[in-house]
Amino acid sequence: AQSVTQLDSHVSVSEGTPVLLRCNYSSSYSPSLFWYVQHPNKGLQLLLKYTSAATLVKGINGFEAEFKKSETSFHLTKPSAHMSDAAEYFCVVSDLRSGGYQKVTFGTGTKLQVIP
Amino acid sequence: DVKVTQSSRYLVKRTGEKVFLECVQDMDHENMFWYRQDPGLGLRLIYFSYDVKMKEKGDIPEGYSVSREKKERFSLILESASTNQTSMYLCASSLRPSGIGGEQFFGPGTRLTVL
């Protein structure tokens, strides 16, 4: 079975403090994992992806995520939040099934609020 | 840059109407997807297609159908629109990966209101 759980629907941080958005996944295959960001009234943009190479993945805008197989987690972090980071973040699991098609499941999203 | 375009940004339709949402990608991607996005529910997969004329049901296909006659175009059809289909609809495409899941590229979305 494939599933994604984003543990917090809302996270609020002060500008300049660290960000932690939590994601746990389940997959019967060797999954790829992604984080996407959606700013208000904008399309989804890829932040970073894990595809079985290095377990610590660096993305755009200073974000990074660590793949921990033993914990089935892929948490997103940033050392210092900026006002421009206020957005909704989606964790995504993807695996390749027989027949060559891609099974994808999105988490329900975490809204990040950054307080000045 | 990959570009995924959707035919309308906003659409208002009446209950019972047949609705067509069009999506076009310009990067020769094999895979195309239709999602709907609702507050608190994230993105839910309606249908996807991994080749021309091929389609697979996603998690919530009821009330929808799709068509993929050309590689670059993937259409979502609401056979008889209902108010519970009011939502944001997102199209995405990805390259067929060689053993790993590929990054999806998203269109800007169509906000559909069914009255």
PDB file of C-alpha atoms in Angstrom:
ATOM      1  CA  ALA A   1       0.000   0.000   0.000  1.00  0.00           C
ATOM      2  CA  GLN A   2       1.113   3.538  -0.637  1.00  0.00           C
ATOM      3  CA  SER A   3       0.341   6.417   1.698  1.00  0.00           C
ATOM      4  CA  VAL A   4       1.689   9.721   2.969  1.00  0.00           C
ATOM      5  CA  THR A   5       1.000  11.363   6.316  1.00  0.00           C
ATOM      6  CA  GLN A   6       1.853  14.973   6.945  1.00  0.00           C
ATOM      7  CA  LEU A   7       1.736  15.188  10.676  1.00  0.00           C
ATOM      8  CA  ASP A   8       0.868  18.889  10.971  1.00  0.00           C
ATOM      9  CA  SER A   9      -1.795  20.689   8.982  1.00  0.00           C
ATOM     10  CA  HIS A  10      -0.499  24.090  10.163  1.00  0.00           C
ATOM     11  CA  VAL A  11       2.939  25.179  11.382  1.00  0.00           C
ATOM     12  CA  SER A  12       3.723  28.646  12.633  1.00  0.00           C
ATOM     13  CA  VAL A  13       7.294  29.925  13.099  1.00  0.00           C
ATOM     14  CA  SER A  14       8.919  33.291  13.681  1.00  0.00           C
ATOM     15  CA  GLU A  15      11.050  34.774  10.952  1.00  0.00           C
ATOM     16  CA  GLY A  16      14.671  33.666  11.373  1.00  0.00           C
ATOM     17  CA  THR A  17      13.841  30.503  13.341  1.00  0.00           C
ATOM     18  CA  PRO A  18      14.135  26.924  12.031  1.00  0.00           C
ATOM     19  CA  VAL A  19      11.398  25.215  10.066  1.00  0.00           C
ATOM     20  CA  LEU A  20      10.433  21.546  10.445  1.00  0.00           C
ATOM     21  CA  LEU A  21       7.626  20.050   8.380  1.00  0.00           C
ATOM     22  CA  ARG A  22       7.059  16.394   9.091  1.00  0.00           C
ATOM     23  CA  CYS A  23       6.207  13.639   6.634  1.00  0.00           C
ATOM     24  CA  ASN A  24       5.876   9.879   7.048  1.00  0.00           C
ATOM     25  CA  TYR A  25       5.276   7.526   4.148  1.00  0.00           C
ATOM     26  CA  SER A  26       4.389   3.943   3.407  1.00  0.00           C
ATOM     27  CA  SER A  27       5.320   2.062   0.258  1.00  0.00           C
ATOM     28  CA  SER A  28       5.769  -1.585  -0.677  1.00  0.00           C
ATOM     29  CA  TYR A  29       8.324  -0.578  -3.290  1.00  0.00           C
ATOM     30  CA  SER A  30      11.485   1.506  -3.343  1.00  0.00           C
ATOM     31  CA  PRO A  31       9.862   4.892  -3.471  1.00  0.00           C
ATOM     32  CA  SER A  32      10.884   8.283  -4.699  1.00  0.00           C
ATOM     33  CA  LEU A  33       9.896  11.115  -2.397  1.00  0.00           C
ATOM     34  CA  PHE A  34       9.246  14.738  -3.177  1.00  0.00           C
ATOM     35  CA  TRP A  35       8.359  17.999  -1.503  1.00  0.00           C
ATOM     36  CA  TYR A  36       6.353  20.556  -3.465  1.00  0.00           C
ATOM     37  CA  VAL A  37       5.474  24.099  -2.453  1.00  0.00           C
ATOM     38  CA  GLN A  38       2.378  26.064  -3.428  1.00  0.00           C
ATOM     39  CA  HIS A  39       2.299  29.784  -2.788  1.00  0.00           C
ATOM     40  CA  PRO A  40      -1.133  31.452  -2.613  1.00  0.00           C
ATOM     41  CA  ASN A  41      -2.816  31.474  -6.031  1.00  0.00           C
ATOM     42  CA  LYS A  42       0.247  29.920  -7.636  1.00  0.00           C
ATOM     43  CA  GLY A  43       1.008  26.536  -9.161  1.00  0.00           C
ATOM     44  CA  LEU A  44       2.933  23.744  -7.478  1.00  0.00           C
ATOM     45  CA  GLN A  45       6.697  23.954  -7.641  1.00  0.00           C
ATOM     46  CA  LEU A  46       9.197  21.201  -6.861  1.00  0.00           C
ATOM     47  CA  LEU A  47      11.353  21.958  -3.807  1.00  0.00           C
ATOM     48  CA  LEU A  48      13.419  18.782  -3.740  1.00  0.00           C
ATOM     49  CA  LYS A  49      13.359  15.063  -4.481  1.00  0.00           C
ATOM     50  CA  TYR A  50      14.857  11.852  -3.183  1.00  0.00           C
ATOM     51  CA  THR A  51      15.480   9.101  -5.735  1.00  0.00           C
ATOM     52  CA  SER A  52      17.657   6.527  -3.925  1.00  0.00           C
ATOM     53  CA  ALA A  53      20.913   8.456  -4.114  1.00  0.00           C
ATOM     54  CA  ALA A  54      22.111  10.517  -1.115  1.00  0.00           C
ATOM     55  CA  THR A  55      19.735  10.352   1.844  1.00  0.00           C
ATOM     56  CA  LEU A  56      20.195  14.054   2.645  1.00  0.00           C
ATOM     57  CA  VAL A  57      18.684  16.034  -0.187  1.00  0.00           C
ATOM     58  CA  LYS A  58      19.164  19.738  -0.754  1.00  0.00           C
ATOM     59  CA  GLY A  59      16.544  21.746  -2.553  1.00  0.00           C
ATOM     60  CA  ILE A  60      15.806  25.282  -3.595  1.00  0.00           C
ATOM     61  CA  ASN A  61      15.560  28.279  -1.251  1.00  0.00           C
ATOM     62  CA  GLY A  62      17.669  26.659   1.484  1.00  0.00           C
ATOM     63  CA  PHE A  63      15.354  23.713   2.161  1.00  0.00           C
ATOM     64  CA  GLU A  64      16.584  20.199   2.715  1.00  0.00           C
ATOM     65  CA  ALA A  65      15.105  16.852   3.657  1.00  0.00           C
ATOM     66  CA  GLU A  66      16.499  13.604   5.012  1.00  0.00           C
ATOM     67  CA  PHE A  67      15.259  10.214   3.916  1.00  0.00           C
ATOM     68  CA  LYS A  68      15.184   7.830   6.892  1.00  0.00           C
ATOM     69  CA  LYS A  69      14.142   4.385   5.787  1.00  0.00           C
ATOM     70  CA  SER A  70      14.072   2.902   9.292  1.00  0.00           C
ATOM     71  CA  GLU A  71      11.642   5.616  10.391  1.00  0.00           C
ATOM     72  CA  THR A  72       9.819   5.840   7.031  1.00  0.00           C
ATOM     73  CA  SER A  73      10.174   9.592   7.272  1.00  0.00           C
ATOM     74  CA  PHE A  74      11.116  12.419   4.915  1.00  0.00           C
ATOM     75  CA  HIS A  75      10.970  15.574   7.017  1.00  0.00           C
ATOM     76  CA  LEU A  76      11.569  18.986   5.440  1.00  0.00           C
ATOM     77  CA  THR A  77      13.798  21.491   7.229  1.00  0.00           C
ATOM     78  CA  LYS A  78      15.217  24.957   6.806  1.00  0.00           C
ATOM     79  CA  PRO A  79      17.614  26.625   9.262  1.00  0.00           C
ATOM     80  CA  SER A  80      16.079  30.085   9.120  1.00  0.00           C
ATOM     81  CA  ALA A  81      12.579  30.969   7.931  1.00  0.00           C
ATOM     82  CA  HIS A  82      11.904  33.912   5.617  1.00  0.00           C
ATOM     83  CA  MET A  83       8.606  35.678   5.150  1.00  0.00           C
ATOM     84  CA  SER A  84       8.591  34.439   1.553  1.00  0.00           C
ATOM     85  CA  ASP A  85       8.464  30.825   2.817  1.00  0.00           C
ATOM     86  CA  ALA A  86       4.831  31.244   3.882  1.00  0.00           C
ATOM     87  CA  ALA A  87       3.006  28.741   1.657  1.00  0.00           C
ATOM     88  CA  GLU A  88       1.504  25.287   1.623  1.00  0.00           C
ATOM     89  CA  TYR A  89       3.886  22.328   1.401  1.00  0.00           C
ATOM     90  CA  PHE A  90       3.063  18.887   0.075  1.00  0.00           C
ATOM     91  CA  CYS A  91       4.980  15.661   0.660  1.00  0.00           C
ATOM     92  CA  VAL A  92       4.637  13.140  -2.173  1.00  0.00           C
ATOM     93  CA  VAL A  93       5.513   9.467  -2.537  1.00  0.00           C
ATOM     94  CA  SER A  94       5.943   7.881  -5.936  1.00  0.00           C
ATOM     95  CA  ASP A  95       6.822   4.383  -7.022  1.00  0.00           C
ATOM     96  CA  LEU A  96       7.056   2.538 -10.294  1.00  0.00           C
ATOM     97  CA  ARG A  97       4.616  -0.285 -10.764  1.00  0.00           C
ATOM     98  CA  SER A  98       4.692  -3.202 -13.178  1.00  0.00           C
ATOM     99  CA  GLY A  99       3.635  -2.053 -16.600  1.00  0.00           C
ATOM    100  CA  GLY A 100       5.814   1.014 -16.252  1.00  0.00           C
ATOM    101  CA  TYR A 101       3.391   3.398 -14.688  1.00  0.00           C
ATOM    102  CA  GLN A 102       3.975   5.724 -11.792  1.00  0.00           C
ATOM    103  CA  LYS A 103       1.781   5.507  -8.690  1.00  0.00           C
ATOM    104  CA  VAL A 104       1.757   8.834  -6.886  1.00  0.00           C
ATOM    105  CA  THR A 105       0.172   9.867  -3.592  1.00  0.00           C
ATOM    106  CA  PHE A 106       0.102  13.384  -2.160  1.00  0.00           C
ATOM    107  CA  GLY A 107      -0.058  14.260   1.498  1.00  0.00           C
ATOM    108  CA  THR A 108      -2.821  16.549   2.684  1.00  0.00           C
ATOM    109  CA  GLY A 109      -0.477  19.511   2.974  1.00  0.00           C
ATOM    110  CA  THR A 110       1.071  21.671   5.707  1.00  0.00           C
ATOM    111  CA  LYS A 111       0.429  25.391   5.745  1.00  0.00           C
ATOM    112  CA  LEU A 112       3.462  27.286   6.957  1.00  0.00           C
ATOM    113  CA  GLN A 113       2.899  30.652   8.566  1.00  0.00           C
ATOM    114  CA  VAL A 114       5.912  32.906   9.160  1.00  0.00           C
ATOM    115  CA  ILE A 115       5.477  35.577  11.819  1.00  0.00           C
ATOM    116  CA  PRO A 116       7.531  38.752  11.472  1.00  0.00           C
TER     117      PRO A 116
ATOM    118  CA  ASP B   1      11.484  24.590 -19.445  1.00  0.00           C
ATOM    119  CA  VAL B   2       8.556  22.226 -19.332  1.00  0.00           C
ATOM    120  CA  LYS B   3       5.313  23.975 -19.861  1.00  0.00           C
ATOM    121  CA  VAL B   4       1.944  22.555 -18.891  1.00  0.00           C
ATOM    122  CA  THR B   5      -1.018  24.652 -19.885  1.00  0.00           C
ATOM    123  CA  GLN B   6      -4.662  24.312 -18.973  1.00  0.00           C
ATOM    124  CA  SER B   7      -7.436  25.669 -21.155  1.00  0.00           C
ATOM    125  CA  SER B   8      -9.113  27.856 -18.534  1.00  0.00           C
ATOM    126  CA  ARG B   9      -8.145  29.414 -15.197  1.00  0.00           C
ATOM    127  CA  TYR B  10     -11.733  29.864 -14.078  1.00  0.00           C
ATOM    128  CA  LEU B  11     -14.878  28.098 -15.242  1.00  0.00           C
ATOM    129  CA  VAL B  12     -18.479  28.334 -14.103  1.00  0.00           C
ATOM    130  CA  LYS B  13     -20.925  25.641 -15.205  1.00  0.00           C
ATOM    131  CA  ARG B  14     -24.435  24.543 -14.326  1.00  0.00           C
ATOM    132  CA  THR B  15     -25.449  21.228 -12.793  1.00  0.00           C
ATOM    133  CA  GLY B  16     -25.916  18.568 -15.430  1.00  0.00           C
ATOM    134  CA  GLU B  17     -23.686  20.205 -18.031  1.00  0.00           C
ATOM    135  CA  LYS B  18     -20.921  18.250 -19.732  1.00  0.00           C
ATOM    136  CA  VAL B  19     -17.592  19.884 -18.945  1.00  0.00           C
ATOM    137  CA  PHE B  20     -14.279  19.524 -20.753  1.00  0.00           C
ATOM    138  CA  LEU B  21     -10.993  20.497 -19.147  1.00  0.00           C
ATOM    139  CA  GLU B  22      -8.013  20.470 -21.470  1.00  0.00           C
ATOM    140  CA  CYS B  23      -4.341  20.086 -20.645  1.00  0.00           C
ATOM    141  CA  VAL B  24      -1.379  20.354 -22.986  1.00  0.00           C
ATOM    142  CA  GLN B  25       2.313  19.733 -22.282  1.00  0.00           C
ATOM    143  CA  ASP B  26       5.158  20.584 -24.591  1.00  0.00           C
ATOM    144  CA  MET B  27       7.966  18.296 -23.415  1.00  0.00           C
ATOM    145  CA  ASP B  28       7.010  14.956 -24.933  1.00  0.00           C
ATOM    146  CA  HIS B  29       6.208  13.438 -21.531  1.00  0.00           C
ATOM    147  CA  GLU B  30       4.670   9.973 -21.499  1.00  0.00           C
ATOM    148  CA  ASN B  31       2.781  10.364 -18.218  1.00  0.00           C
ATOM    149  CA  MET B  32      -0.056  12.776 -17.624  1.00  0.00           C
ATOM    150  CA  PHE B  33      -2.259  13.179 -14.563  1.00  0.00           C
ATOM    151  CA  TRP B  34      -5.454  14.886 -13.435  1.00  0.00           C
ATOM    152  CA  TYR B  35      -5.912  15.845  -9.793  1.00  0.00           C
ATOM    153  CA  ARG B  36      -8.438  17.785  -7.844  1.00  0.00           C
ATOM    154  CA  GLN B  37      -7.352  19.915  -4.933  1.00  0.00           C
ATOM    155  CA  ASP B  38      -9.677  20.651  -2.018  1.00  0.00           C
ATOM    156  CA  PRO B  39      -8.817  22.405   1.253  1.00  0.00           C
ATOM    157  CA  GLY B  40      -7.583  19.960   3.882  1.00  0.00           C
ATOM    158  CA  LEU B  41      -7.550  17.043   1.455  1.00  0.00           C
ATOM    159  CA  GLY B  42      -4.449  17.825  -0.544  1.00  0.00           C
ATOM    160  CA  LEU B  43      -4.329  16.622  -4.136  1.00  0.00           C
ATOM    161  CA  ARG B  44      -6.327  13.528  -5.047  1.00  0.00           C
ATOM    162  CA  LEU B  45      -5.653  11.650  -8.240  1.00  0.00           C
ATOM    163  CA  ILE B  46      -8.614  11.317 -10.589  1.00  0.00           C
ATOM    164  CA  TYR B  47      -7.056   9.618 -13.608  1.00  0.00           C
ATOM    165  CA  PHE B  48      -3.672   9.214 -15.165  1.00  0.00           C
ATOM    166  CA  SER B  49      -2.337   8.149 -18.519  1.00  0.00           C
ATOM    167  CA  TYR B  50       1.047   6.620 -19.258  1.00  0.00           C
ATOM    168  CA  ASP B  51       0.729   6.529 -23.017  1.00  0.00           C
ATOM    169  CA  VAL B  52      -1.511   7.632 -25.843  1.00  0.00           C
ATOM    170  CA  LYS B  53      -4.958   6.035 -25.567  1.00  0.00           C
ATOM    171  CA  MET B  54      -3.976   4.456 -22.247  1.00  0.00           C
ATOM    172  CA  LYS B  55      -5.641   5.461 -19.011  1.00  0.00           C
ATOM    173  CA  GLU B  56      -5.819   4.261 -15.456  1.00  0.00           C
ATOM    174  CA  LYS B  57      -8.236   5.179 -12.705  1.00  0.00           C
ATOM    175  CA  GLY B  58      -6.852   7.067  -9.796  1.00  0.00           C
ATOM    176  CA  ASP B  59      -8.302   7.293  -6.323  1.00  0.00           C
ATOM    177  CA  ILE B  60     -11.499   9.211  -7.141  1.00  0.00           C
ATOM    178  CA  PRO B  61     -12.563   8.496 -10.759  1.00  0.00           C
ATOM    179  CA  GLU B  62     -16.322   8.452 -10.171  1.00  0.00           C
ATOM    180  CA  GLY B  63     -18.132  11.052 -12.248  1.00  0.00           C
ATOM    181  CA  TYR B  64     -15.130  11.670 -14.488  1.00  0.00           C
ATOM    182  CA  SER B  65     -13.675  10.295 -17.684  1.00  0.00           C
ATOM    183  CA  VAL B  66     -10.551  11.133 -19.671  1.00  0.00           C
ATOM    184  CA  SER B  67      -9.269  11.122 -23.196  1.00  0.00           C
ATOM    185  CA  ARG B  68      -5.732  10.998 -24.537  1.00  0.00           C
ATOM    186  CA  GLU B  69      -5.730  10.895 -28.329  1.00  0.00           C
ATOM    187  CA  LYS B  70      -2.390  12.666 -28.690  1.00  0.00           C
ATOM    188  CA  LYS B  71       0.694  12.450 -26.520  1.00  0.00           C
ATOM    189  CA  GLU B  72       0.702  16.124 -25.605  1.00  0.00           C
ATOM    190  CA  ARG B  73      -2.977  16.469 -24.715  1.00  0.00           C
ATOM    191  CA  PHE B  74      -4.964  14.987 -21.832  1.00  0.00           C
ATOM    192  CA  SER B  75      -8.605  15.902 -21.379  1.00  0.00           C
ATOM    193  CA  LEU B  76     -10.762  15.522 -18.304  1.00  0.00           C
ATOM    194  CA  ILE B  77     -14.484  15.179 -18.873  1.00  0.00           C
ATOM    195  CA  LEU B  78     -17.249  15.667 -16.357  1.00  0.00           C
ATOM    196  CA  GLU B  79     -20.120  13.806 -17.974  1.00  0.00           C
ATOM    197  CA  SER B  80     -22.824  15.527 -15.914  1.00  0.00           C
ATOM    198  CA  ALA B  81     -21.432  18.166 -13.609  1.00  0.00           C
ATOM    199  CA  SER B  82     -22.592  18.213 -10.013  1.00  0.00           C
ATOM    200  CA  THR B  83     -22.065  20.744  -7.246  1.00  0.00           C
ATOM    201  CA  ASN B  84     -19.704  18.393  -5.395  1.00  0.00           C
ATOM    202  CA  GLN B  85     -17.331  18.637  -8.336  1.00  0.00           C
ATOM    203  CA  THR B  86     -16.684  22.290  -7.562  1.00  0.00           C
ATOM    204  CA  SER B  87     -12.935  22.296  -7.001  1.00  0.00           C
ATOM    205  CA  MET B  88      -9.500  23.272  -8.280  1.00  0.00           C
ATOM    206  CA  TYR B  89      -8.360  20.887 -11.021  1.00  0.00           C
ATOM    207  CA  LEU B  90      -4.654  20.424 -11.643  1.00  0.00           C
ATOM    208  CA  CYS B  91      -3.003  18.732 -14.572  1.00  0.00           C
ATOM    209  CA  ALA B  92       0.549  17.377 -14.406  1.00  0.00           C
ATOM    210  CA  SER B  93       2.975  15.551 -16.632  1.00  0.00           C
ATOM    211  CA  SER B  94       6.154  13.564 -16.083  1.00  0.00           C
ATOM    212  CA  LEU B  95       8.743  11.733 -18.078  1.00  0.00           C
ATOM    213  CA  ARG B  96       8.488   7.948 -18.051  1.00  0.00           C
ATOM    214  CA  PRO B  97      11.244   7.111 -15.572  1.00  0.00           C
ATOM    215  CA  SER B  98      13.670   4.233 -16.006  1.00  0.00           C
ATOM    216  CA  GLY B  99      12.943   2.530 -12.730  1.00  0.00           C
ATOM    217  CA  ILE B 100      12.336   5.514 -10.465  1.00  0.00           C
ATOM    218  CA  GLY B 101       9.490   7.921  -9.962  1.00  0.00           C
ATOM    219  CA  GLY B 102       9.787  11.093 -11.958  1.00  0.00           C
ATOM    220  CA  GLU B 103       9.213  14.691 -11.053  1.00  0.00           C
ATOM    221  CA  GLN B 104       5.792  15.995 -12.039  1.00  0.00           C
ATOM    222  CA  PHE B 105       5.320  19.358 -13.706  1.00  0.00           C
ATOM    223  CA  PHE B 106       2.048  21.102 -12.949  1.00  0.00           C
ATOM    224  CA  GLY B 107      -0.213  23.421 -14.843  1.00  0.00           C
ATOM    225  CA  PRO B 108      -1.649  26.547 -13.200  1.00  0.00           C
ATOM    226  CA  GLY B 109      -4.978  24.897 -12.403  1.00  0.00           C
ATOM    227  CA  THR B 110      -8.596  25.421 -13.374  1.00  0.00           C
ATOM    228  CA  ARG B 111     -10.970  26.573 -10.679  1.00  0.00           C
ATOM    229  CA  LEU B 112     -14.333  25.048 -11.579  1.00  0.00           C
ATOM    230  CA  THR B 113     -17.550  26.178  -9.948  1.00  0.00           C
ATOM    231  CA  VAL B 114     -20.702  24.148 -10.572  1.00  0.00           C
ATOM    232  CA  LEU B 115     -23.905  26.010  -9.751  1.00  0.00           C
TER     233      LEU B 115
END
